[in-house]
Amino acid sequence: DETVDPGTRINTGMSERMTTISGTLEATPRGPLLHADDGLCWRVRTRDPIDTLPSPATIRGRLLDPGTIEAEYLQTSPSAAQPADNA
């Protein structure tokens, strides 16, 4: 049984974890969804709308929960990169 000091921040790991995921972005009624190359699906949060859907994409961002990524960087084609504006 562990006792945790109330002033100690407990890091669950998920809210601070950055990752890069590649796959295909598509529009859904609830917003953009990335079908990753490994078969998993991710909800994508961005401040700005994504114009070209469906589209192959690579996203670097922060994992908010096991099924949602907040995009810091979004590349929708090999020649055009679009930083996500999350400021």
JSON list of N, CA and C in Angstrom, two decimals:
[
{"chain": "A", "resi": 1, "resn": "ASP", "atom": "N", "xyz": [0.84, -1.18, 0.00]},
{"chain": "A", "resi": 1, "resn": "ASP", "atom": "CA", "xyz": [0.00, 0.00, 0.00]},
{"chain": "A", "resi": 1, "resn": "ASP", "atom": "C", "xyz": [0.88, 1.24, 0.00]},
{"chain": "A", "resi": 2, "resn": "GLU", "atom": "N", "xyz": [0.78, 2.06, -1.07]},
{"chain": "A", "resi": 2, "resn": "GLU", "atom": "CA", "xyz": [1.61, 3.26, -1.16]},
{"chain": "A", "resi": 2, "resn": "GLU", "atom": "C", "xyz": [0.83, 4.49, -0.73]},
{"chain": "A", "resi": 3, "resn": "THR", "atom": "N", "xyz": [1.49, 5.37, 0.00]},
{"chain": "A", "resi": 3, "resn": "THR", "atom": "CA", "xyz": [0.90, 6.64, 0.38]},
{"chain": "A", "resi": 3, "resn": "THR", "atom": "C", "xyz": [1.53, 7.71, -0.49]},
{"chain": "A", "resi": 4, "resn": "VAL", "atom": "N", "xyz": [0.69, 8.53, -1.14]},
{"chain": "A", "resi": 4, "resn": "VAL", "atom": "CA", "xyz": [1.18, 9.58, -2.02]},
{"chain": "A", "resi": 4, "resn": "VAL", "atom": "C", "xyz": [0.92, 10.92, -1.37]},
{"chain": "A", "resi": 5, "resn": "ASP", "atom": "N", "xyz": [1.97, 11.74, -1.29]},
{"chain": "A", "resi": 5, "resn": "ASP", "atom": "CA", "xyz": [1.84, 13.09, -0.77]},
{"chain": "A", "resi": 5, "resn": "ASP", "atom": "C", "xyz": [0.88, 13.87, -1.67]},
{"chain": "A", "resi": 6, "resn": "PRO", "atom": "N", "xyz": [-0.11, 14.59, -1.09]},
{"chain": "A", "resi": 6, "resn": "PRO", "atom": "CA", "xyz": [-1.08, 15.32, -1.90]},
{"chain": "A", "resi": 6, "resn": "PRO", "atom": "C", "xyz": [-0.44, 16.34, -2.85]},
{"chain": "A", "resi": 7, "resn": "GLY", "atom": "N", "xyz": [0.76, 16.82, -2.56]},
{"chain": "A", "resi": 7, "resn": "GLY", "atom": "CA", "xyz": [1.43, 17.78, -3.42]},
{"chain": "A", "resi": 7, "resn": "GLY", "atom": "C", "xyz": [2.20, 17.14, -4.56]},
{"chain": "A", "resi": 8, "resn": "THR", "atom": "N", "xyz": [2.26, 15.82, -4.58]},
{"chain": "A", "resi": 8, "resn": "THR", "atom": "CA", "xyz": [3.01, 15.12, -5.62]},
{"chain": "A", "resi": 8, "resn": "THR", "atom": "C", "xyz": [2.14, 14.94, -6.85]},
{"chain": "A", "resi": 9, "resn": "ARG", "atom": "N", "xyz": [2.70, 15.33, -8.00]},
{"chain": "A", "resi": 9, "resn": "ARG", "atom": "CA", "xyz": [1.98, 15.16, -9.25]},
{"chain": "A", "resi": 9, "resn": "ARG", "atom": "C", "xyz": [2.17, 13.72, -9.72]},
{"chain": "A", "resi": 10, "resn": "ILE", "atom": "N", "xyz": [1.08, 13.05, -9.97]},
{"chain": "A", "resi": 10, "resn": "ILE", "atom": "CA", "xyz": [1.14, 11.67, -10.45]},
{"chain": "A", "resi": 10, "resn": "ILE", "atom": "C", "xyz": [1.03, 11.72, -11.97]},
{"chain": "A", "resi": 11, "resn": "ASN", "atom": "N", "xyz": [2.05, 11.24, -12.65]},
{"chain": "A", "resi": 11, "resn": "ASN", "atom": "CA", "xyz": [2.06, 11.23, -14.11]},
{"chain": "A", "resi": 11, "resn": "ASN", "atom": "C", "xyz": [1.55, 9.89, -14.59]},
{"chain": "A", "resi": 12, "resn": "THR", "atom": "N", "xyz": [0.38, 9.90, -15.23]},
{"chain": "A", "resi": 12, "resn": "THR", "atom": "CA", "xyz": [-0.18, 8.66, -15.76]},
{"chain": "A", "resi": 12, "resn": "THR", "atom": "C", "xyz": [0.51, 8.25, -17.04]},
{"chain": "A", "resi": 13, "resn": "GLY", "atom": "N", "xyz": [1.34, 9.15, -17.60]},
{"chain": "A", "resi": 13, "resn": "GLY", "atom": "CA", "xyz": [2.06, 8.83, -18.82]},
{"chain": "A", "resi": 13, "resn": "GLY", "atom": "C", "xyz": [1.30, 9.19, -20.08]},
{"chain": "A", "resi": 14, "resn": "MET", "atom": "N", "xyz": [-0.01, 9.04, -20.11]},
{"chain": "A", "resi": 14, "resn": "MET", "atom": "CA", "xyz": [-0.77, 9.27, -21.33]},
{"chain": "A", "resi": 14, "resn": "MET", "atom": "C", "xyz": [-0.85, 10.75, -21.69]},
{"chain": "A", "resi": 15, "resn": "SER", "atom": "N", "xyz": [-1.05, 11.64, -20.71]},
{"chain": "A", "resi": 15, "resn": "SER", "atom": "CA", "xyz": [-1.25, 13.04, -21.03]},
{"chain": "A", "resi": 15, "resn": "SER", "atom": "C", "xyz": [0.03, 13.73, -21.48]},
{"chain": "A", "resi": 16, "resn": "GLU", "atom": "N", "xyz": [1.19, 13.17, -21.17]},
{"chain": "A", "resi": 16, "resn": "GLU", "atom": "CA", "xyz": [2.45, 13.79, -21.53]},
{"chain": "A", "resi": 16, "resn": "GLU", "atom": "C", "xyz": [3.14, 13.07, -22.69]},
{"chain": "A", "resi": 17, "resn": "ARG", "atom": "N", "xyz": [2.57, 12.04, -23.20]},
{"chain": "A", "resi": 17, "resn": "ARG", "atom": "CA", "xyz": [3.23, 11.21, -24.21]},
{"chain": "A", "resi": 17, "resn": "ARG", "atom": "C", "xyz": [3.06, 11.78, -25.61]},
{"chain": "A", "resi": 18, "resn": "MET", "atom": "N", "xyz": [4.18, 11.99, -26.30]},
{"chain": "A", "resi": 18, "resn": "MET", "atom": "CA", "xyz": [4.17, 12.45, -27.69]},
{"chain": "A", "resi": 18, "resn": "MET", "atom": "C", "xyz": [4.43, 11.24, -28.58]},
{"chain": "A", "resi": 19, "resn": "THR", "atom": "N", "xyz": [3.82, 11.25, -29.76]},
{"chain": "A", "resi": 19, "resn": "THR", "atom": "CA", "xyz": [4.01, 10.14, -30.69]},
{"chain": "A", "resi": 19, "resn": "THR", "atom": "C", "xyz": [3.82, 10.62, -32.11]},
{"chain": "A", "resi": 20, "resn": "THR", "atom": "N", "xyz": [4.23, 9.81, -33.07]},
{"chain": "A", "resi": 20, "resn": "THR", "atom": "CA", "xyz": [4.01, 10.07, -34.49]},
{"chain": "A", "resi": 20, "resn": "THR", "atom": "C", "xyz": [3.26, 8.88, -35.06]},
{"chain": "A", "resi": 21, "resn": "ILE", "atom": "N", "xyz": [2.18, 9.16, -35.78]},
{"chain": "A", "resi": 21, "resn": "ILE", "atom": "CA", "xyz": [1.32, 8.11, -36.33]},
{"chain": "A", "resi": 21, "resn": "ILE", "atom": "C", "xyz": [1.06, 8.41, -37.80]},
{"chain": "A", "resi": 22, "resn": "SER", "atom": "N", "xyz": [1.16, 7.40, -38.66]},
{"chain": "A", "resi": 22, "resn": "SER", "atom": "CA", "xyz": [0.87, 7.54, -40.09]},
{"chain": "A", "resi": 22, "resn": "SER", "atom": "C", "xyz": [-0.35, 6.72, -40.44]},
{"chain": "A", "resi": 23, "resn": "GLY", "atom": "N", "xyz": [-1.09, 7.20, -41.43]},
{"chain": "A", "resi": 23, "resn": "GLY", "atom": "CA", "xyz": [-2.27, 6.48, -41.88]},
{"chain": "A", "resi": 23, "resn": "GLY", "atom": "C", "xyz": [-3.07, 7.32, -42.86]},
{"chain": "A", "resi": 24, "resn": "THR", "atom": "N", "xyz": [-4.39, 7.12, -42.84]},
{"chain": "A", "resi": 24, "resn": "THR", "atom": "CA", "xyz": [-5.27, 7.87, -43.73]},
{"chain": "A", "resi": 24, "resn": "THR", "atom": "C", "xyz": [-6.28, 8.65, -42.91]},
{"chain": "A", "resi": 25, "resn": "LEU", "atom": "N", "xyz": [-6.34, 9.96, -43.15]},
{"chain": "A", "resi": 25, "resn": "LEU", "atom": "CA", "xyz": [-7.31, 10.83, -42.48]},
{"chain": "A", "resi": 25, "resn": "LEU", "atom": "C", "xyz": [-8.62, 10.78, -43.24]},
{"chain": "A", "resi": 26, "resn": "GLU", "atom": "N", "xyz": [-9.73, 10.74, -42.52]},
{"chain": "A", "resi": 26, "resn": "GLU", "atom": "CA", "xyz": [-11.04, 10.85, -43.17]},
{"chain": "A", "resi": 26, "resn": "GLU", "atom": "C", "xyz": [-11.97, 11.70, -42.30]},
{"chain": "A", "resi": 27, "resn": "ALA", "atom": "N", "xyz": [-12.95, 12.28, -42.95]},
{"chain": "A", "resi": 27, "resn": "ALA", "atom": "CA", "xyz": [-13.93, 13.10, -42.25]},
{"chain": "A", "resi": 27, "resn": "ALA", "atom": "C", "xyz": [-15.02, 12.20, -41.68]},
{"chain": "A", "resi": 28, "resn": "THR", "atom": "N", "xyz": [-15.43, 12.47, -40.44]},
{"chain": "A", "resi": 28, "resn": "THR", "atom": "CA", "xyz": [-16.57, 11.77, -39.83]},
{"chain": "A", "resi": 28, "resn": "THR", "atom": "C", "xyz": [-17.47, 12.83, -39.21]},
{"chain": "A", "resi": 29, "resn": "PRO", "atom": "N", "xyz": [-18.70, 12.49, -38.85]},
{"chain": "A", "resi": 29, "resn": "PRO", "atom": "CA", "xyz": [-19.58, 13.48, -38.22]},
{"chain": "A", "resi": 29, "resn": "PRO", "atom": "C", "xyz": [-19.01, 14.06, -36.92]},
{"chain": "A", "resi": 30, "resn": "ARG", "atom": "N", "xyz": [-18.14, 13.32, -36.24]},
{"chain": "A", "resi": 30, "resn": "ARG", "atom": "CA", "xyz": [-17.54, 13.78, -34.98]},
{"chain": "A", "resi": 30, "resn": "ARG", "atom": "C", "xyz": [-16.18, 14.43, -35.17]},
{"chain": "A", "resi": 31, "resn": "GLY", "atom": "N", "xyz": [-15.75, 14.61, -36.43]},
{"chain": "A", "resi": 31, "resn": "GLY", "atom": "CA", "xyz": [-14.46, 15.22, -36.69]},
{"chain": "A", "resi": 31, "resn": "GLY", "atom": "C", "xyz": [-13.52, 14.27, -37.37]},
{"chain": "A", "resi": 32, "resn": "PRO", "atom": "N", "xyz": [-12.27, 14.72, -37.63]},
{"chain": "A", "resi": 32, "resn": "PRO", "atom": "CA", "xyz": [-11.32, 13.89, -38.36]},
{"chain": "A", "resi": 32, "resn": "PRO", "atom": "C", "xyz": [-10.92, 12.63, -37.60]},
{"chain": "A", "resi": 33, "resn": "LEU", "atom": "N", "xyz": [-10.73, 11.57, -38.36]},
{"chain": "A", "resi": 33, "resn": "LEU", "atom": "CA", "xyz": [-10.33, 10.28, -37.80]},
{"chain": "A", "resi": 33, "resn": "LEU", "atom": "C", "xyz": [-9.14, 9.78, -38.62]},
{"chain": "A", "resi": 34, "resn": "LEU", "atom": "N", "xyz": [-8.10, 9.33, -37.93]},
{"chain": "A", "resi": 34, "resn": "LEU", "atom": "CA", "xyz": [-6.93, 8.77, -38.60]},
{"chain": "A", "resi": 34, "resn": "LEU", "atom": "C", "xyz": [-6.98, 7.26, -38.49]},
{"chain": "A", "resi": 35, "resn": "HIS", "atom": "N", "xyz": [-7.05, 6.59, -39.65]},
{"chain": "A", "resi": 35, "resn": "HIS", "atom": "CA", "xyz": [-6.94, 5.13, -39.69]},
{"chain": "A", "resi": 35, "resn": "HIS", "atom": "C", "xyz": [-5.46, 4.83, -39.84]},
{"chain": "A", "resi": 36, "resn": "ALA", "atom": "N", "xyz": [-4.82, 4.45, -38.75]},
{"chain": "A", "resi": 36, "resn": "ALA", "atom": "CA", "xyz": [-3.37, 4.24, -38.73]},
{"chain": "A", "resi": 36, "resn": "ALA", "atom": "C", "xyz": [-2.99, 3.01, -39.55]},
{"chain": "A", "resi": 37, "resn": "ASP", "atom": "N", "xyz": [-1.74, 3.03, -40.02]},
{"chain": "A", "resi": 37, "resn": "ASP", "atom": "CA", "xyz": [-1.23, 1.91, -40.82]},
{"chain": "A", "resi": 37, "resn": "ASP", "atom": "C", "xyz": [-1.23, 0.60, -40.05]},
{"chain": "A", "resi": 38, "resn": "ASP", "atom": "N", "xyz": [-1.19, 0.67, -38.70]},
{"chain": "A", "resi": 38, "resn": "ASP", "atom": "CA", "xyz": [-1.17, -0.56, -37.89]},
{"chain": "A", "resi": 38, "resn": "ASP", "atom": "C", "xyz": [-2.58, -1.09, -37.59]},
{"chain": "A", "resi": 39, "resn": "GLY", "atom": "N", "xyz": [-3.62, -0.42, -38.16]},
{"chain": "A", "resi": 39, "resn": "GLY", "atom": "CA", "xyz": [-4.99, -0.90, -37.99]},
{"chain": "A", "resi": 39, "resn": "GLY", "atom": "C", "xyz": [-5.80, -0.18, -36.93]},
{"chain": "A", "resi": 40, "resn": "LEU", "atom": "N", "xyz": [-5.15, 0.62, -36.08]},
{"chain": "A", "resi": 40, "resn": "LEU", "atom": "CA", "xyz": [-5.88, 1.37, -35.04]},
{"chain": "A", "resi": 40, "resn": "LEU", "atom": "C", "xyz": [-6.48, 2.64, -35.63]},
{"chain": "A", "resi": 41, "resn": "CYS", "atom": "N", "xyz": [-7.53, 3.15, -34.99]},
{"chain": "A", "resi": 41, "resn": "CYS", "atom": "CA", "xyz": [-8.15, 4.41, -35.39]},
{"chain": "A", "resi": 41, "resn": "CYS", "atom": "C", "xyz": [-7.97, 5.43, -34.27]},
{"chain": "A", "resi": 42, "resn": "TRP", "atom": "N", "xyz": [-7.70, 6.68, -34.65]},
{"chain": "A", "resi": 42, "resn": "TRP", "atom": "CA", "xyz": [-7.45, 7.76, -33.70]},
{"chain": "A", "resi": 42, "resn": "TRP", "atom": "C", "xyz": [-8.32, 8.96, -34.02]},
{"chain": "A", "resi": 43, "resn": "ARG", "atom": "N", "xyz": [-9.01, 9.53, -33.03]},
{"chain": "A", "resi": 43, "resn": "ARG", "atom": "CA", "xyz": [-9.65, 10.82, -33.16]},
{"chain": "A", "resi": 43, "resn": "ARG", "atom": "C", "xyz": [-8.54, 11.86, -33.22]},
{"chain": "A", "resi": 44, "resn": "VAL", "atom": "N", "xyz": [-8.66, 12.83, -34.09]},
{"chain": "A", "resi": 44, "resn": "VAL", "atom": "CA", "xyz": [-7.63, 13.85, -34.25]},
{"chain": "A", "resi": 44, "resn": "VAL", "atom": "C", "xyz": [-8.20, 15.19, -33.83]},
{"chain": "A", "resi": 45, "resn": "ARG", "atom": "N", "xyz": [-7.53, 15.84, -32.89]},
{"chain": "A", "resi": 45, "resn": "ARG", "atom": "CA", "xyz": [-7.92, 17.19, -32.47]},
{"chain": "A", "resi": 45, "resn": "ARG", "atom": "C", "xyz": [-6.95, 18.19, -33.07]},
{"chain": "A", "resi": 46, "resn": "THR", "atom": "N", "xyz": [-7.49, 19.19, -33.75]},
{"chain": "A", "resi": 46, "resn": "THR", "atom": "CA", "xyz": [-6.71, 20.29, -34.28]},
{"chain": "A", "resi": 46, "resn": "THR", "atom": "C", "xyz": [-7.51, 21.57, -34.08]},
{"chain": "A", "resi": 47, "resn": "ARG", "atom": "N", "xyz": [-6.80, 22.68, -33.99]},
{"chain": "A", "resi": 47, "resn": "ARG", "atom": "CA", "xyz": [-7.49, 23.96, -33.85]},
{"chain": "A", "resi": 47, "resn": "ARG", "atom": "C", "xyz": [-8.09, 24.38, -35.19]},
{"chain": "A", "resi": 48, "resn": "ASP", "atom": "N", "xyz": [-7.35, 24.14, -36.27]},
{"chain": "A", "resi": 48, "resn": "ASP", "atom": "CA", "xyz": [-7.79, 24.52, -37.61]},
{"chain": "A", "resi": 48, "resn": "ASP", "atom": "C", "xyz": [-8.37, 23.32, -38.34]},
{"chain": "A", "resi": 49, "resn": "PRO", "atom": "N", "xyz": [-9.35, 23.56, -39.22]},
{"chain": "A", "resi": 49, "resn": "PRO", "atom": "CA", "xyz": [-9.92, 22.44, -39.99]},
{"chain": "A", "resi": 49, "resn": "PRO", "atom": "C", "xyz": [-8.89, 21.85, -40.95]},
{"chain": "A", "resi": 50, "resn": "ILE", "atom": "N", "xyz": [-9.05, 20.58, -41.25]},
{"chain": "A", "resi": 50, "resn": "ILE", "atom": "CA", "xyz": [-8.18, 19.90, -42.21]},
{"chain": "A", "resi": 50, "resn": "ILE", "atom": "C", "xyz": [-8.93, 19.92, -43.54]},
{"chain": "A", "resi": 51, "resn": "ASP", "atom": "N", "xyz": [-8.30, 20.52, -44.55]},
{"chain": "A", "resi": 51, "resn": "ASP", "atom": "CA", "xyz": [-8.99, 20.76, -45.82]},
{"chain": "A", "resi": 51, "resn": "ASP", "atom": "C", "xyz": [-9.09, 19.55, -46.73]},
{"chain": "A", "resi": 52, "resn": "THR", "atom": "N", "xyz": [-8.08, 18.74, -46.79]},
{"chain": "A", "resi": 52, "resn": "THR", "atom": "CA", "xyz": [-8.05, 17.66, -47.77]},
{"chain": "A", "resi": 52, "resn": "THR", "atom": "C", "xyz": [-8.33, 16.30, -47.13]},
{"chain": "A", "resi": 53, "resn": "LEU", "atom": "N", "xyz": [-9.58, 15.89, -47.14]},
{"chain": "A", "resi": 53, "resn": "LEU", "atom": "CA", "xyz": [-9.97, 14.60, -46.59]},
{"chain": "A", "resi": 53, "resn": "LEU", "atom": "C", "xyz": [-10.77, 13.84, -47.64]},
{"chain": "A", "resi": 54, "resn": "PRO", "atom": "N", "xyz": [-10.62, 12.54, -47.78]},
{"chain": "A", "resi": 54, "resn": "PRO", "atom": "CA", "xyz": [-9.60, 11.70, -47.15]},
{"chain": "A", "resi": 54, "resn": "PRO", "atom": "C", "xyz": [-8.23, 11.98, -47.73]},
{"chain": "A", "resi": 55, "resn": "SER", "atom": "N", "xyz": [-7.21, 11.67, -46.94]},
{"chain": "A", "resi": 55, "resn": "SER", "atom": "CA", "xyz": [-5.85, 11.98, -47.34]},
{"chain": "A", "resi": 55, "resn": "SER", "atom": "C", "xyz": [-4.86, 11.13, -46.56]},
{"chain": "A", "resi": 56, "resn": "PRO", "atom": "N", "xyz": [-3.79, 10.63, -47.22]},
{"chain": "A", "resi": 56, "resn": "PRO", "atom": "CA", "xyz": [-2.71, 10.01, -46.46]},
{"chain": "A", "resi": 56, "resn": "PRO", "atom": "C", "xyz": [-2.09, 11.08, -45.56]},
{"chain": "A", "resi": 57, "resn": "ALA", "atom": "N", "xyz": [-1.70, 10.71, -44.35]},
{"chain": "A", "resi": 57, "resn": "ALA", "atom": "CA", "xyz": [-1.19, 11.71, -43.41]},
{"chain": "A", "resi": 57, "resn": "ALA", "atom": "C", "xyz": [-0.23, 11.10, -42.41]},
{"chain": "A", "resi": 58, "resn": "THR", "atom": "N", "xyz": [0.63, 11.98, -41.89]},
{"chain": "A", "resi": 58, "resn": "THR", "atom": "CA", "xyz": [1.47, 11.68, -40.75]},
{"chain": "A", "resi": 58, "resn": "THR", "atom": "C", "xyz": [1.22, 12.76, -39.72]},
{"chain": "A", "resi": 59, "resn": "ILE", "atom": "N", "xyz": [0.93, 12.35, -38.48]},
{"chain": "A", "resi": 59, "resn": "ILE", "atom": "CA", "xyz": [0.62, 13.28, -37.41]},
{"chain": "A", "resi": 59, "resn": "ILE", "atom": "C", "xyz": [1.60, 13.07, -36.27]},
{"chain": "A", "resi": 60, "resn": "ARG", "atom": "N", "xyz": [2.18, 14.16, -35.77]},
{"chain": "A", "resi": 60, "resn": "ARG", "atom": "CA", "xyz": [2.95, 14.12, -34.53]},
{"chain": "A", "resi": 60, "resn": "ARG", "atom": "C", "xyz": [2.16, 14.91, -33.51]},
{"chain": "A", "resi": 61, "resn": "GLY", "atom": "N", "xyz": [1.94, 14.33, -32.35]},
{"chain": "A", "resi": 61, "resn": "GLY", "atom": "CA", "xyz": [1.16, 15.04, -31.36]},
{"chain": "A", "resi": 61, "resn": "GLY", "atom": "C", "xyz": [1.16, 14.36, -30.01]},
{"chain": "A", "resi": 62, "resn": "ARG", "atom": "N", "xyz": [0.35, 14.93, -29.14]},
{"chain": "A", "resi": 62, "resn": "ARG", "atom": "CA", "xyz": [0.24, 14.49, -27.75]},
{"chain": "A", "resi": 62, "resn": "ARG", "atom": "C", "xyz": [-0.97, 13.57, -27.63]},
{"chain": "A", "resi": 63, "resn": "LEU", "atom": "N", "xyz": [-0.77, 12.42, -27.00]},
{"chain": "A", "resi": 63, "resn": "LEU", "atom": "CA", "xyz": [-1.88, 11.50, -26.76]},
{"chain": "A", "resi": 63, "resn": "LEU", "atom": "C", "xyz": [-2.70, 12.03, -25.59]},
{"chain": "A", "resi": 64, "resn": "LEU", "atom": "N", "xyz": [-3.96, 12.31, -25.84]},
{"chain": "A", "resi": 64, "resn": "LEU", "atom": "CA", "xyz": [-4.85, 12.83, -24.80]},
{"chain": "A", "resi": 64, "resn": "LEU", "atom": "C", "xyz": [-5.50, 11.70, -24.02]},
{"chain": "A", "resi": 65, "resn": "ASP", "atom": "N", "xyz": [-5.83, 10.62, -24.71]},
{"chain": "A", "resi": 65, "resn": "ASP", "atom": "CA", "xyz": [-6.38, 9.42, -24.09]},
{"chain": "A", "resi": 65, "resn": "ASP", "atom": "C", "xyz": [-6.08, 8.28, -25.06]},
{"chain": "A", "resi": 66, "resn": "PRO", "atom": "N", "xyz": [-6.46, 7.05, -24.74]},
{"chain": "A", "resi": 66, "resn": "PRO", "atom": "CA", "xyz": [-6.08, 5.93, -25.61]},
{"chain": "A", "resi": 66, "resn": "PRO", "atom": "C", "xyz": [-6.60, 5.99, -27.04]},
{"chain": "A", "resi": 67, "resn": "GLY", "atom": "N", "xyz": [-7.51, 6.90, -27.37]},
{"chain": "A", "resi": 67, "resn": "GLY", "atom": "CA", "xyz": [-8.02, 6.96, -28.73]},
{"chain": "A", "resi": 67, "resn": "GLY", "atom": "C", "xyz": [-7.98, 8.34, -29.36]},
{"chain": "A", "resi": 68, "resn": "THR", "atom": "N", "xyz": [-7.30, 9.31, -28.73]},
{"chain": "A", "resi": 68, "resn": "THR", "atom": "CA", "xyz": [-7.30, 10.68, -29.23]},
{"chain": "A", "resi": 68, "resn": "THR", "atom": "C", "xyz": [-5.90, 11.26, -29.24]},
{"chain": "A", "resi": 69, "resn": "ILE", "atom": "N", "xyz": [-5.54, 11.90, -30.36]},
{"chain": "A", "resi": 69, "resn": "ILE", "atom": "CA", "xyz": [-4.25, 12.57, -30.47]},
{"chain": "A", "resi": 69, "resn": "ILE", "atom": "C", "xyz": [-4.50, 14.04, -30.81]},
{"chain": "A", "resi": 70, "resn": "GLU", "atom": "N", "xyz": [-3.81, 14.93, -30.10]},
{"chain": "A", "resi": 70, "resn": "GLU", "atom": "CA", "xyz": [-3.87, 16.37, -30.37]},
{"chain": "A", "resi": 70, "resn": "GLU", "atom": "C", "xyz": [-2.68, 16.70, -31.26]},
{"chain": "A", "resi": 71, "resn": "ALA", "atom": "N", "xyz": [-2.95, 17.08, -32.51]},
{"chain": "A", "resi": 71, "resn": "ALA", "atom": "CA", "xyz": [-1.90, 17.28, -33.49]},
{"chain": "A", "resi": 71, "resn": "ALA", "atom": "C", "xyz": [-1.06, 18.51, -33.21]},
{"chain": "A", "resi": 72, "resn": "GLU", "atom": "N", "xyz": [0.25, 18.30, -33.16]},
{"chain": "A", "resi": 72, "resn": "GLU", "atom": "CA", "xyz": [1.21, 19.39, -33.08]},
{"chain": "A", "resi": 72, "resn": "GLU", "atom": "C", "xyz": [1.73, 19.67, -34.49]},
{"chain": "A", "resi": 73, "resn": "TYR", "atom": "N", "xyz": [1.84, 18.62, -35.29]},
{"chain": "A", "resi": 73, "resn": "TYR", "atom": "CA", "xyz": [2.34, 18.71, -36.66]},
{"chain": "A", "resi": 73, "resn": "TYR", "atom": "C", "xyz": [1.55, 17.74, -37.52]},
{"chain": "A", "resi": 74, "resn": "LEU", "atom": "N", "xyz": [1.11, 18.22, -38.68]},
{"chain": "A", "resi": 74, "resn": "LEU", "atom": "CA", "xyz": [0.29, 17.40, -39.56]},
{"chain": "A", "resi": 74, "resn": "LEU", "atom": "C", "xyz": [0.83, 17.51, -40.98]},
{"chain": "A", "resi": 75, "resn": "GLN", "atom": "N", "xyz": [1.19, 16.38, -41.56]},
{"chain": "A", "resi": 75, "resn": "GLN", "atom": "CA", "xyz": [1.66, 16.35, -42.94]},
{"chain": "A", "resi": 75, "resn": "GLN", "atom": "C", "xyz": [0.68, 15.50, -43.73]},
{"chain": "A", "resi": 76, "resn": "THR", "atom": "N", "xyz": [0.01, 16.13, -44.72]},
{"chain": "A", "resi": 76, "resn": "THR", "atom": "CA", "xyz": [-1.01, 15.41, -45.47]},
{"chain": "A", "resi": 76, "resn": "THR", "atom": "C", "xyz": [-0.53, 14.92, -46.82]},
{"chain": "A", "resi": 77, "resn": "SER", "atom": "N", "xyz": [0.66, 15.32, -47.24]},
{"chain": "A", "resi": 77, "resn": "SER", "atom": "CA", "xyz": [1.27, 14.79, -48.45]},
{"chain": "A", "resi": 77, "resn": "SER", "atom": "C", "xyz": [2.77, 14.96, -48.33]},
{"chain": "A", "resi": 78, "resn": "PRO", "atom": "N", "xyz": [3.54, 14.20, -49.12]},
{"chain": "A", "resi": 78, "resn": "PRO", "atom": "CA", "xyz": [5.00, 14.31, -48.99]},
{"chain": "A", "resi": 78, "resn": "PRO", "atom": "C", "xyz": [5.53, 15.70, -49.30]},
{"chain": "A", "resi": 79, "resn": "SER", "atom": "N", "xyz": [4.82, 16.50, -50.10]},
{"chain": "A", "resi": 79, "resn": "SER", "atom": "CA", "xyz": [5.34, 17.80, -50.51]},
{"chain": "A", "resi": 79, "resn": "SER", "atom": "C", "xyz": [4.78, 18.98, -49.71]},
{"chain": "A", "resi": 80, "resn": "ALA", "atom": "N", "xyz": [3.69, 18.79, -48.97]},
{"chain": "A", "resi": 80, "resn": "ALA", "atom": "CA", "xyz": [3.06, 19.91, -48.28]},
{"chain": "A", "resi": 80, "resn": "ALA", "atom": "C", "xyz": [2.87, 19.59, -46.81]},
{"chain": "A", "resi": 81, "resn": "ALA", "atom": "N", "xyz": [3.51, 20.34, -45.94]},
{"chain": "A", "resi": 81, "resn": "ALA", "atom": "CA", "xyz": [3.38, 20.15, -44.50]},
{"chain": "A", "resi": 81, "resn": "ALA", "atom": "C", "xyz": [2.60, 21.31, -43.90]},
{"chain": "A", "resi": 82, "resn": "GLN", "atom": "N", "xyz": [1.78, 21.02, -42.89]},
{"chain": "A", "resi": 82, "resn": "GLN", "atom": "CA", "xyz": [0.93, 22.02, -42.27]},
{"chain": "A", "resi": 82, "resn": "GLN", "atom": "C", "xyz": [1.07, 21.91, -40.76]},
{"chain": "A", "resi": 83, "resn": "PRO", "atom": "N", "xyz": [1.73, 22.90, -40.08]},
{"chain": "A", "resi": 83, "resn": "PRO", "atom": "CA", "xyz": [1.78, 22.83, -38.62]},
{"chain": "A", "resi": 83, "resn": "PRO", "atom": "C", "xyz": [0.39, 23.05, -38.03]},
{"chain": "A", "resi": 84, "resn": "ALA", "atom": "N", "xyz": [0.07, 22.33, -36.99]},
{"chain": "A", "resi": 84, "resn": "ALA", "atom": "CA", "xyz": [-1.22, 22.51, -36.32]},
{"chain": "A", "resi": 84, "resn": "ALA", "atom": "C", "xyz": [-1.13, 23.68, -35.37]},
{"chain": "A", "resi": 85, "resn": "ASP", "atom": "N", "xyz": [-2.07, 24.60, -35.42]},
{"chain": "A", "resi": 85, "resn": "ASP", "atom": "CA", "xyz": [-2.06, 25.79, -34.56]},
{"chain": "A", "resi": 85, "resn": "ASP", "atom": "C", "xyz": [-2.85, 25.48, -33.31]},
{"chain": "A", "resi": 86, "resn": "ASN", "atom": "N", "xyz": [-2.16, 25.09, -32.24]},
{"chain": "A", "resi": 86, "resn": "ASN", "atom": "CA", "xyz": [-2.82, 24.77, -30.98]},
{"chain": "A", "resi": 86, "resn": "ASN", "atom": "C", "xyz": [-2.51, 25.80, -29.91]},
{"chain": "A", "resi": 87, "resn": "ALA", "atom": "N", "xyz": [-2.07, 26.97, -30.32]},
{"chain": "A", "resi": 87, "resn": "ALA", "atom": "CA", "xyz": [-1.72, 28.02, -29.34]},
{"chain": "A", "resi": 87, "resn": "ALA", "atom": "C", "xyz": [-2.95, 28.62, -28.73]}
]
